[in-house]
Coordinates of C-alpha atoms and ligand atoms in Angstrom, one line a residue:
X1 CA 6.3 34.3 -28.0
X2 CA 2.4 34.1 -27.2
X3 CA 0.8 36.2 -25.0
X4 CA -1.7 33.6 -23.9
X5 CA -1.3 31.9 -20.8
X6 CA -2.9 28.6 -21.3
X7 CA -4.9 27.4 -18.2
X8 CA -4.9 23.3 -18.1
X9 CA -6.8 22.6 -15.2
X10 CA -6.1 19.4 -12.9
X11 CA -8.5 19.4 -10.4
X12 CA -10.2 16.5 -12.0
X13 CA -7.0 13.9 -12.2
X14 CA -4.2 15.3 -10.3
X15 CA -6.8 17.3 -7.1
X16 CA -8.4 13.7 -6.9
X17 CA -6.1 12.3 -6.2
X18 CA -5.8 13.9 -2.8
X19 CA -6.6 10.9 -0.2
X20 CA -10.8 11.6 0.3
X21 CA -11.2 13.7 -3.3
X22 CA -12.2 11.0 -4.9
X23 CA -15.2 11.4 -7.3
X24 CA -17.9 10.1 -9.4
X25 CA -18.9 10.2 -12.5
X26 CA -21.4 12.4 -12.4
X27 CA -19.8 14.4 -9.9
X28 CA -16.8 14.9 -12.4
X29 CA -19.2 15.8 -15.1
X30 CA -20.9 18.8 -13.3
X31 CA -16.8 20.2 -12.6
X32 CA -15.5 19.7 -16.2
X33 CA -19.0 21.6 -17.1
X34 CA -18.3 24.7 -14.6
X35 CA -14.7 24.2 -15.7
X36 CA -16.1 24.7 -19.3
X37 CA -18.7 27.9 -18.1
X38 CA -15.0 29.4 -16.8
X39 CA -13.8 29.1 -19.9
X40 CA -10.2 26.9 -18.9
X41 CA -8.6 26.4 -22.1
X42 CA -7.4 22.3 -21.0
X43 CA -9.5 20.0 -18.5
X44 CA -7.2 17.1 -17.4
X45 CA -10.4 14.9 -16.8
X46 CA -8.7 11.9 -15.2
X47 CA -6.3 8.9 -16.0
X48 CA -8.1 6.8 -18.2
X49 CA -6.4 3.5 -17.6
X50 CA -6.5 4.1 -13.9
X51 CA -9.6 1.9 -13.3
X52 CA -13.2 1.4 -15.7
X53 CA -14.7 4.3 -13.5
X54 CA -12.2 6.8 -14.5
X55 CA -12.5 5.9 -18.3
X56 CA -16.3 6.0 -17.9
X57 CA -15.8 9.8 -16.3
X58 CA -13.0 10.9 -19.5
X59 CA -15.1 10.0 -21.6
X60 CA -18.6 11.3 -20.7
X61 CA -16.8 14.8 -20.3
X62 CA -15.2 14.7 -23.9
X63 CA -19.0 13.9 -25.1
X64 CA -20.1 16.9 -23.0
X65 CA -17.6 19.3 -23.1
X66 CA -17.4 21.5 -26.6
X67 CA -15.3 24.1 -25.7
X68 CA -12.1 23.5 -23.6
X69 CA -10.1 20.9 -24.5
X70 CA -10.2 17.3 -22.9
X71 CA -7.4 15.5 -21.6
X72 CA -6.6 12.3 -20.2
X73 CA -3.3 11.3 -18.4
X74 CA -1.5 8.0 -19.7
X75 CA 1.8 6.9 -18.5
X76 CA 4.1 6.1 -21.6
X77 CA 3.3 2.5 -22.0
X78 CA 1.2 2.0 -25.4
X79 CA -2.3 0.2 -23.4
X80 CA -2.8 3.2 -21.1
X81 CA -2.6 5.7 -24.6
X82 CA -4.7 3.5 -26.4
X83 CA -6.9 3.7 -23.4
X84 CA -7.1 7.2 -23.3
X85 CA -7.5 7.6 -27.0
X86 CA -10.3 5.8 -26.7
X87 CA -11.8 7.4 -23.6
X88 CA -11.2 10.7 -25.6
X89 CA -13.3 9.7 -28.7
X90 CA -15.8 12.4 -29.6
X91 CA -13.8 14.9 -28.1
X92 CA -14.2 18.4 -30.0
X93 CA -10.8 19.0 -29.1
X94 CA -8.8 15.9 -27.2
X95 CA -5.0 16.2 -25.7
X96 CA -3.4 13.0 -24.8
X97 CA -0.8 13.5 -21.5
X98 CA 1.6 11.1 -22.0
X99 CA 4.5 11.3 -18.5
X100 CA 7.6 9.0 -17.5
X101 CA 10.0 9.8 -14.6
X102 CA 13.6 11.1 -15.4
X103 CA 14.8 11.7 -11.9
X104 CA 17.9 9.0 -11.3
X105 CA 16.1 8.6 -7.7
X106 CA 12.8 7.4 -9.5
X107 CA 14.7 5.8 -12.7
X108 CA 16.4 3.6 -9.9
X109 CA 14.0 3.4 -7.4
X110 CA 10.6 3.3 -8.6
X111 CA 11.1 2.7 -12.4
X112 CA 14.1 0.1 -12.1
X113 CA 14.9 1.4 -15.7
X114 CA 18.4 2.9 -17.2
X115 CA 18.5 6.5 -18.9
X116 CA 18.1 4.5 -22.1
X117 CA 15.3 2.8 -21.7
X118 CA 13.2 6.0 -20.4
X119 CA 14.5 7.9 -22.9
X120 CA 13.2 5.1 -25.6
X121 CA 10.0 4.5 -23.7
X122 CA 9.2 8.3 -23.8
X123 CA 10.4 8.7 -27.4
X124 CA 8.2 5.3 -28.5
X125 CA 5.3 6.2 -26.2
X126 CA 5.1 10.1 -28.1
X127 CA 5.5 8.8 -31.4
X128 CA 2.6 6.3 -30.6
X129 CA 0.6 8.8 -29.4
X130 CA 1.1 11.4 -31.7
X131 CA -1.1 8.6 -34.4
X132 CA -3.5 8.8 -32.2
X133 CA -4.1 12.3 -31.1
X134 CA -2.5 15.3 -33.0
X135 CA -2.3 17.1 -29.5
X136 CA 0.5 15.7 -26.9
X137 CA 1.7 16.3 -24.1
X138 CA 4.8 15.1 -22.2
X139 CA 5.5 15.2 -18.6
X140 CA 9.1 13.9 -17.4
X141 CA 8.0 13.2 -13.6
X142 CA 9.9 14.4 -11.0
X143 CA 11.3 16.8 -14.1
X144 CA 12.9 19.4 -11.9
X145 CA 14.9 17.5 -9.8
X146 CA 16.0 15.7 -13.1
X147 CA 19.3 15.4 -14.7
X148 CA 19.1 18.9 -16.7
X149 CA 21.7 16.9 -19.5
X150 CA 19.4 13.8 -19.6
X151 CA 16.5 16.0 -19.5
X152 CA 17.5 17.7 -22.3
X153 CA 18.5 14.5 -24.3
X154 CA 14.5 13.4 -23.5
X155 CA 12.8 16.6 -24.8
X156 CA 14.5 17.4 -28.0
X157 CA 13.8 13.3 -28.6
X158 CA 9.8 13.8 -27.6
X159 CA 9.5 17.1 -29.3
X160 CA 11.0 15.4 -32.4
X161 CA 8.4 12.8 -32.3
X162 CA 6.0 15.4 -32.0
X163 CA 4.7 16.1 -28.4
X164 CA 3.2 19.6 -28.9
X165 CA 3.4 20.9 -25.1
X166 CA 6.4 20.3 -22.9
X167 CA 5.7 20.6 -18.9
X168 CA 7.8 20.4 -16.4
X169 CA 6.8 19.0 -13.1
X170 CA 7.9 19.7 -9.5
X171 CA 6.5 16.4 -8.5
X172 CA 7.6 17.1 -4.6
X173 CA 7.1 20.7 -4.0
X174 CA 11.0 21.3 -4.0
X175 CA 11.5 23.9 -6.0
X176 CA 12.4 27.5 -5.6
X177 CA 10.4 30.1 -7.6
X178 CA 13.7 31.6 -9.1
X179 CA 16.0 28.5 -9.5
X180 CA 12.6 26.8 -11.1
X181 CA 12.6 29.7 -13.9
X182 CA 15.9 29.4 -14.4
X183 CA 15.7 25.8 -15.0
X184 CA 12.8 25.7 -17.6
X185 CA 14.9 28.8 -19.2
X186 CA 18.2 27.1 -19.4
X187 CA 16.3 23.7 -21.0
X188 CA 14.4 26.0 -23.1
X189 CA 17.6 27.5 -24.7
X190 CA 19.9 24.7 -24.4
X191 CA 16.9 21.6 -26.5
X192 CA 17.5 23.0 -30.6
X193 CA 14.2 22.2 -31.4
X194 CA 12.4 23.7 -28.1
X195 CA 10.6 26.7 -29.8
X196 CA 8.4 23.3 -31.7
X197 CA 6.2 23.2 -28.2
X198 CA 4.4 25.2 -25.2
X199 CA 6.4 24.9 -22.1
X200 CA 4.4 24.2 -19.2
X201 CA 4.6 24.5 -15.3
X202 CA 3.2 21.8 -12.7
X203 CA 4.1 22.6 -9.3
X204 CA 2.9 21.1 -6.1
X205 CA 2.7 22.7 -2.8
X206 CA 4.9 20.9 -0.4
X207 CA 6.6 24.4 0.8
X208 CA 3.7 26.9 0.1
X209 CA 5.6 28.2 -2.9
X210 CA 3.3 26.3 -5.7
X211 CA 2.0 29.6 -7.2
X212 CA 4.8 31.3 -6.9
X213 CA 7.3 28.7 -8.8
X214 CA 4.5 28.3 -11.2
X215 CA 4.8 32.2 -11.9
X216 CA 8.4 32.2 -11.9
X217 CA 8.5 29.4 -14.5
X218 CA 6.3 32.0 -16.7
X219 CA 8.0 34.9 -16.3
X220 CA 11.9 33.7 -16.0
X221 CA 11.0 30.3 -17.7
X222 CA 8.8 31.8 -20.8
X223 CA 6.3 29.0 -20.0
X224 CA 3.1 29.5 -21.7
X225 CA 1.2 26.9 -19.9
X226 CA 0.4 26.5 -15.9
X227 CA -1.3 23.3 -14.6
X228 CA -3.5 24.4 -11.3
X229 CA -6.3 23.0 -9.4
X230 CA -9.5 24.7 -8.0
X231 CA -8.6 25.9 -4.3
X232 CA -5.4 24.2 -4.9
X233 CA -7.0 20.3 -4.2
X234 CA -4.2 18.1 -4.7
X235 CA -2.3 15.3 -2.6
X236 CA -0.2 15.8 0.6
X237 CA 0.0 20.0 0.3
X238 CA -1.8 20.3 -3.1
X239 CA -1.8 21.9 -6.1
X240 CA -0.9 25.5 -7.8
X241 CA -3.8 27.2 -7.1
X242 CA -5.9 28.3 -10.2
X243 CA -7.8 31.3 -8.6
X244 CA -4.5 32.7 -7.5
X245 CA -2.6 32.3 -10.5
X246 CA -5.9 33.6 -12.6
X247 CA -6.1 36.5 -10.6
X248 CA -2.2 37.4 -10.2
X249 CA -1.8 37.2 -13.8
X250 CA -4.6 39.6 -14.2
X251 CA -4.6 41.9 -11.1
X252 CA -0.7 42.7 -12.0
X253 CA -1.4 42.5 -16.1
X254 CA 1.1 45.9 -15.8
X255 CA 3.5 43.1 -15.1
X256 CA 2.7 39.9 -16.5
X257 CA 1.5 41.3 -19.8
X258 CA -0.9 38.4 -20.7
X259 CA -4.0 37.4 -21.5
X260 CA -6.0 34.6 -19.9
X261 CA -9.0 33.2 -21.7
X262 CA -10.9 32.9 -18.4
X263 CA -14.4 34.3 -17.3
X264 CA -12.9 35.1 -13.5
X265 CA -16.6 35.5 -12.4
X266 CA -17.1 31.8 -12.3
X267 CA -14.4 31.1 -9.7
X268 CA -16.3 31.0 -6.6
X269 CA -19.1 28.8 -7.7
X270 CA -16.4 26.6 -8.9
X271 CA -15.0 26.9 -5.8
X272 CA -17.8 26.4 -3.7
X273 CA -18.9 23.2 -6.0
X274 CA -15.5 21.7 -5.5
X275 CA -15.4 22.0 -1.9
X276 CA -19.1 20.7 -1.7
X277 CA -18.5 17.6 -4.0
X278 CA -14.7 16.6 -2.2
X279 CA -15.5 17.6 1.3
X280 CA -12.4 19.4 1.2
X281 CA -13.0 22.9 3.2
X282 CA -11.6 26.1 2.0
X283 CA -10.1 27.8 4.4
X284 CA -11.4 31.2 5.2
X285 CA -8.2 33.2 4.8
X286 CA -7.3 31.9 1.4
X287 CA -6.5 34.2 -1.1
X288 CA -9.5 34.7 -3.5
X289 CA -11.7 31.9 -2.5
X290 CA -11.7 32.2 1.5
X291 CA -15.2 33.4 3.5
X292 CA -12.4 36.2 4.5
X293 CA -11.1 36.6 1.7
X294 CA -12.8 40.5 1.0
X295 CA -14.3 40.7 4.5
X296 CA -12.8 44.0 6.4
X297 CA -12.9 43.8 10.0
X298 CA -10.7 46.7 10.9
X299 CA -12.3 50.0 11.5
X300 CA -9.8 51.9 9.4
X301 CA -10.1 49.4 6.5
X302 CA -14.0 49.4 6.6
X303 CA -13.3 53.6 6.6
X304 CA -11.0 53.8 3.7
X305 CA -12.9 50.9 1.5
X306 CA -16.2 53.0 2.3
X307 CA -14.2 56.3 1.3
X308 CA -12.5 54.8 -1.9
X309 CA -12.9 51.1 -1.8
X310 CA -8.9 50.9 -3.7
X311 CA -7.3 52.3 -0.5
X312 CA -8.0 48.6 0.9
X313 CA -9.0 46.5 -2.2
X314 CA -6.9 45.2 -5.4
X315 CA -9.5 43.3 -6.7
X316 CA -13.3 43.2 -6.1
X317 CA -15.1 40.9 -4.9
X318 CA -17.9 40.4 -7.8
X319 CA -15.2 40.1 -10.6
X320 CA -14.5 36.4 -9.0
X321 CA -18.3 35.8 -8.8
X322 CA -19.0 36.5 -4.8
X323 CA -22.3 38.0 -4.5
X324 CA -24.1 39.0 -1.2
X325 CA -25.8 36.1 0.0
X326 CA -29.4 35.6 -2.7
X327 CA -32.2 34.5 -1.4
X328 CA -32.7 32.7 -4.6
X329 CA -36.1 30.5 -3.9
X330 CA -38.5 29.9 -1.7
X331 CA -41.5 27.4 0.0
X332 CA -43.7 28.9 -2.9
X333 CA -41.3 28.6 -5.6
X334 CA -42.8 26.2 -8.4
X335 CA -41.0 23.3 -10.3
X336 CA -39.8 25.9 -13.2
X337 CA -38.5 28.7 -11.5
X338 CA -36.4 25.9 -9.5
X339 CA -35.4 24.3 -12.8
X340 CA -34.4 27.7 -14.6
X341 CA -32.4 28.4 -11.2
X342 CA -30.2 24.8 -11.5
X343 CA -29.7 25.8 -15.5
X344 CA -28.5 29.4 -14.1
X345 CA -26.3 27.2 -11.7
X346 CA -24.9 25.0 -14.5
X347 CA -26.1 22.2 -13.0
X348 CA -28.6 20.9 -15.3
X349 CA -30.0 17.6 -14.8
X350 CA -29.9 14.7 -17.0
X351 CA -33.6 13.3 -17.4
X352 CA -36.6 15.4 -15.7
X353 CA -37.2 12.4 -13.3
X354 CA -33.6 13.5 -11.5
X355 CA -34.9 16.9 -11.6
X356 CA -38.1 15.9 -10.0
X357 CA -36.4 14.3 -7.0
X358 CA -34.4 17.6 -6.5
X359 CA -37.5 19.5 -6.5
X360 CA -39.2 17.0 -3.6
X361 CA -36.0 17.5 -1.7
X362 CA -36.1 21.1 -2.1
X363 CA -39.7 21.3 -0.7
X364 CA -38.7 19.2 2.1
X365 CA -35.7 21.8 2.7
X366 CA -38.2 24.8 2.1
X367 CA -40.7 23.5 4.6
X368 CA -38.0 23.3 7.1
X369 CA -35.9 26.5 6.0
X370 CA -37.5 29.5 4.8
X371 CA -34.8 31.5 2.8
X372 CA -33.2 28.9 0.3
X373 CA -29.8 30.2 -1.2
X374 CA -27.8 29.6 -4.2
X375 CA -25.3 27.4 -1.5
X376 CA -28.7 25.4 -0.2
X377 CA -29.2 24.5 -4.0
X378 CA -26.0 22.9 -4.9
X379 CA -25.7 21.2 -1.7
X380 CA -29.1 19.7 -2.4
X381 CA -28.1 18.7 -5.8
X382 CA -24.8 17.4 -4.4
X383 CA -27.1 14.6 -2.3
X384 CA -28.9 13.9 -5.7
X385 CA -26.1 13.3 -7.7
X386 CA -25.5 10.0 -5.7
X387 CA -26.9 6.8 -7.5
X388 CA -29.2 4.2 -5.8
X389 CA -25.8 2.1 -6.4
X390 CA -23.8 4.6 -4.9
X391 CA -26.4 5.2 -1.8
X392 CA -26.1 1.6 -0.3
X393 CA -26.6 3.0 3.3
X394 CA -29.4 6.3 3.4
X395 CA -30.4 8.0 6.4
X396 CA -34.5 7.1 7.6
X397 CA -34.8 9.0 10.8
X398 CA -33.3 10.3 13.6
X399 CA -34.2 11.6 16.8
X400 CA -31.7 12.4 19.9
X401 CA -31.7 13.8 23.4
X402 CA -29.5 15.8 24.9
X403 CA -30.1 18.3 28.6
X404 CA -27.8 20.2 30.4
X405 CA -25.8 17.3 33.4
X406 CA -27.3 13.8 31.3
X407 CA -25.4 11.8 29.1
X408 CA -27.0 12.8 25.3
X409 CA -28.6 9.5 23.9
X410 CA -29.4 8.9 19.7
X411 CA -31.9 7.0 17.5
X412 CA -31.0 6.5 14.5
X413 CA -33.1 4.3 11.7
X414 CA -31.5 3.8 8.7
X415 CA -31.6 1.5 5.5
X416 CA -28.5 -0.4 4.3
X417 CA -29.4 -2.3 0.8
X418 CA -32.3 -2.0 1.3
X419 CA -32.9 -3.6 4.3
X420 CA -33.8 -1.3 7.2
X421 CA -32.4 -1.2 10.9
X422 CA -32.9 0.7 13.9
X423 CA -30.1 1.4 16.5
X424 CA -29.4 3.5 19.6
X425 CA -26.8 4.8 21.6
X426 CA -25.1 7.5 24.0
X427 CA -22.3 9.4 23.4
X428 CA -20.5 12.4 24.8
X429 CA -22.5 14.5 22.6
X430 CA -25.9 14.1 20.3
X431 CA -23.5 13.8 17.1
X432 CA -21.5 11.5 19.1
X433 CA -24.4 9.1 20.6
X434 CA -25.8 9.1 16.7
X435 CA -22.2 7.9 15.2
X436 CA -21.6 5.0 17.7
X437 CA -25.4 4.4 17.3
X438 CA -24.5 3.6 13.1
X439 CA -21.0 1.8 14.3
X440 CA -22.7 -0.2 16.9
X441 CA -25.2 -1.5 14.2
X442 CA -22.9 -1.6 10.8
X443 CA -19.3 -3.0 12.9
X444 CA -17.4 -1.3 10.2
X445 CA -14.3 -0.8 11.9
X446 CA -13.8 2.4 10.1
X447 CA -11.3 4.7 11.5
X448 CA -12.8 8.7 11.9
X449 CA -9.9 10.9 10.9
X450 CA -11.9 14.3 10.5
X451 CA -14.6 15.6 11.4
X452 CA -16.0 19.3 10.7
X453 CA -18.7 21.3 10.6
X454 CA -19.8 24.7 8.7
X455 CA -22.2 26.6 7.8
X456 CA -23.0 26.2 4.3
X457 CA -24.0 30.2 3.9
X458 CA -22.2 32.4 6.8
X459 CA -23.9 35.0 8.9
X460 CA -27.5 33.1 10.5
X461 CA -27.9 30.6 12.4
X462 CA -30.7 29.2 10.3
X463 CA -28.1 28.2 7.6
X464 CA -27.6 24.6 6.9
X465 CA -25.1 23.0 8.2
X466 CA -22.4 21.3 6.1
X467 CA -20.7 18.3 7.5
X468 CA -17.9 16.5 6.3
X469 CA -16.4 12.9 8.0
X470 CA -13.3 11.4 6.9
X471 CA -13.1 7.5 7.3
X472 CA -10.1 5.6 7.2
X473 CA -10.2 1.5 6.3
X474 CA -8.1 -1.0 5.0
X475 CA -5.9 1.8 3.5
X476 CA -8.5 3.6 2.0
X477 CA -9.4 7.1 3.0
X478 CA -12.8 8.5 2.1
X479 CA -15.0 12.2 2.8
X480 CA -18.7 11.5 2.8
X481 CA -20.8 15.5 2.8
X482 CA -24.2 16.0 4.2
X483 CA -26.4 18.9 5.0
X484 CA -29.6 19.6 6.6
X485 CA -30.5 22.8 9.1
X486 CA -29.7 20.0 11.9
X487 CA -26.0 19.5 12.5
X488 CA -26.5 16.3 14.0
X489 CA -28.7 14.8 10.8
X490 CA -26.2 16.3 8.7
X491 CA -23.3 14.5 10.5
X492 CA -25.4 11.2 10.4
X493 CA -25.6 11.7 6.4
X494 CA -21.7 12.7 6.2
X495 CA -21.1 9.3 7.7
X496 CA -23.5 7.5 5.5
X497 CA -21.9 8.9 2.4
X498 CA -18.5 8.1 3.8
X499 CA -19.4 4.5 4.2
X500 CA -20.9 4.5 1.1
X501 CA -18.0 5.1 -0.5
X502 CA -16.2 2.6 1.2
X503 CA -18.7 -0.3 0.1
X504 CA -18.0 1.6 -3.7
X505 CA -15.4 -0.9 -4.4
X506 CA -13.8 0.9 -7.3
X507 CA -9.9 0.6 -7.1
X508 CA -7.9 2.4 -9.2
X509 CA -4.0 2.6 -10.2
X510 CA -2.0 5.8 -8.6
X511 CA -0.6 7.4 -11.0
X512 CA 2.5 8.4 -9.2
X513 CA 2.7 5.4 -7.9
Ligands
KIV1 O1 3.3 15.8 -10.3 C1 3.5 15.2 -11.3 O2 4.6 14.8 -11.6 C2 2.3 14.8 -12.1 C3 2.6 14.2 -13.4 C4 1.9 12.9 -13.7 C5 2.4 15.2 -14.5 O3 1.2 15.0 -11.7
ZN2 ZN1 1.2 16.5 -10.1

């Protein structure tokens, strides 16, 4: 058996579709491209047939991406593996990720389909596939809580056809880590023709054991293959994490014995880019990723680290790519020496005329801020990335009141295609007053779910601040992000780019649906 662990990353189909995650094109592109810099051997770039935008976002990436291989999910129906086919064109490596359910519950339920008919639907979808694409992968949904006798029935018939990885999902975040590596074991020994694919883990997060199960599926299983997601986005409780599983495998290689393909350095801008594009916060205590993550606060840590930094640490803190805040740039910094640092960032520009409005919003930022970091940079280029399609509403001005005993009060001035209006109200605070000044104007009727604030690099009050603002209308959910060194400007451009993405019309099909 190999000793390569494969790392398929999701973050791009299965993280987005957390309620809020969802992203652009472009937005996409810059991931699978920081996906690529990490060196993740499969990027899951969406679900083609899910909705025009999706398509448009597979198949930019498998123009762009040279190095990892580009995947796109299909369900097992012969127009969604065309679509992805075709969305996959170009590719310099492309995997087609072909699923059907097996449980009886969503056979029954969901499906409305007998045994027979899955098991022909999954056979005829792989064998269709496998003209298309000579790499494919099979997913029986809701795999673990599966039939293991009609499972088995369904793989050796796929693998037959020729589906060259076989993954297992734990669609509902209901397995065990030991009863989960039992059960990819026991299929793997009981399917003739199972040493003909890579077994592959999938596990979700509903009872905090997602890494764990995934690890146990490796170890007990023999899987060769775990599906994760940056800082574990994913619906309801999320994903496997991929930092954890990247650095477990590699912190305890005494024990795992294998080798990962991944430059581990590039996990915390990945990180940070993720959180920055979805709006999705990373907690600081998680493992790897969090602001606490290597921060001692006890005395007798900060002793022994000082003394021998092993006492306290397993890993260190530049192998995943945290450096000491950089003051990377400043007012005086010219137009090259800003481009050369977005290159270093992997987040190169398309045509100079984007990288010219950067710059002019980094001079703005620079006259207001005087130490721009690495953090300030990608947040600026996170604003930048959105379209003049995609910025139906923009923030003019703003200007607020708020003393010690009054009632704060807001003016805000902004433009909404095109067309510009100026509103005011109170509120119990000054970020308050300046989001019933937009309702009072606009009438959306949105529903605020979240609201939250941070500061984009820790430690000064003179960082930015990073809000995000979760809306909530007509069953949609959306996270608009903004920044600015002014909380309350930055909160008035979260909830611009929320709305914005609730005018975005773009529907797509659920995958899981
Ligand atoms: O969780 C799941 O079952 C999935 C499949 C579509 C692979 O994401
Ligand atoms: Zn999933």
């Amino acid at each position: 058996m190999s000793d390569k662990l494969i790392i398929f990353d999701t973050t791009l189909r299965d993280g987005e579709q957390s309620p809020g995650a969802s992203m652009t094109r472009d937005e996409k592109l810059r991931i699978a491209r920081q996906l690529e810099r990490m060196r993740v051997d499969v990027i899951e770039a969406g679900f083609a047939a899910s909705s025009n935008g999706d398509f448009d976002a597979v198949h930019a990436i498998a123009l762009a991406v040279r190095e990892s291989t580009v995947c796109s999910l299909a369900r097992a129906n012969d127009r969604d593996i065309t679509r992805a086919a075709q969305a996959l064109e170009g590719a310099a490596r492309a995997r087609i990720h072909t699923f059907i359910a097996t449980s009886e519950l969503h056979m029954e339920k969901k499906l409305r389909m007998t045994r027979a008919q899955v098991l022909e639907q999954a056979t005829q979808s792989v064998r269709f596939a496998r003209n298309l694409c000579a790499d494919v992968e099979f997913s029986p949904e809701d795999g673990y809580r599966s039939d293991p006798e009609f499972l088995c029935q369904v793989l050796e018939a796929v693998i037959r056809e020729g589906a060259t990885t076989i993954n297992i999902p734990d669609t509902v975040g209901y397995a065990i880590p030991e009863l989960y590596g039992e059960f990819i074991r026991d299929l793997r020994q009981r399917i003739p023709n199972s040493d003909k694919a890579i077994w592959s883990v999938h596990c979700h997060n509903d009872l905090g054991m997602a890494v764990a199960n995934s690890l146990a599926g490796v170890m007990i299983g023999g899987a060769r293959q775990v599906e994760c997601t940056i800082n574990g986005l994913g619906e309801r409780a999320g994903n496997c994490s991929l930092e954890e599983v990247v650095m477990a495998v590699r912190t305890r290689r005494d024990y795992f014995g294998l080798d990962l393909g991944i430059d581990a350095t590039q996990i915390v801008p990945a990180s940070r880019m993720v959180s920055q594009t979805t709006g999705f916060v990373v907690q600081p205590n998680k493992a790897v990723v969090g602001a606490n993550a290597f921060a001692h606060a006890s005395g007798i840590h900060q002793d022994g680290v000082l003394k021998a930094r092993d006492t306290y640490e397993i890993m260190r803190a530049e192998d995943v790519g945290w450096s000491a805040n950089k003051i990377v740039l400043g007012k005086l910094s010219g137009r090259n020496a800003f481009k050369q640092r977005l290159q270093q960032l992997g987040a190169e520009m398309e045509s100079e005329a984007e990288v010219n409005a950067a710059f002019a919003r980094f001079k703005d930022l620079a006259d207001r801020k005087s130490e721009i970091y690495d953090e300030d940079i990608l947040a600026l280029i996170s604003d930048e990335s959105v379209t003049p399609e995609q910025e139906h509403y923009r923030l003019l001005s703003l200007s607020q009141q708020s003393e010690t005993g009054e009632r704060p009060h807001a003016r805000v001035a902004f433009a909404a295609g095109g067309q510009e209006h100026h509103t005011e109200s109170d509120g119990n605070g000054p970020v308050d007053a300046s989001l019933k000044a937009i309702e009072s104007q606009l009438a959306t009727g949105a529903e605020l779910m979240l609201y939250s604030v941070n500061a984009i690099t820790s430690g000064s009050t003179e960082s930015q601040g990073e809000v995000t603002v979760r809306l909530q209308l007509g069953g949609r959910i959306v996270n608009g992000v903004g920044a600015d060194p002014d909380i309350v400007v930055a909160s008035a451009k979260a909830y611009l780019a929320a709305l914005n993405k609730l005018h975005s019309k773009a529907e797509r099909v659920a995958a899981q649906g």
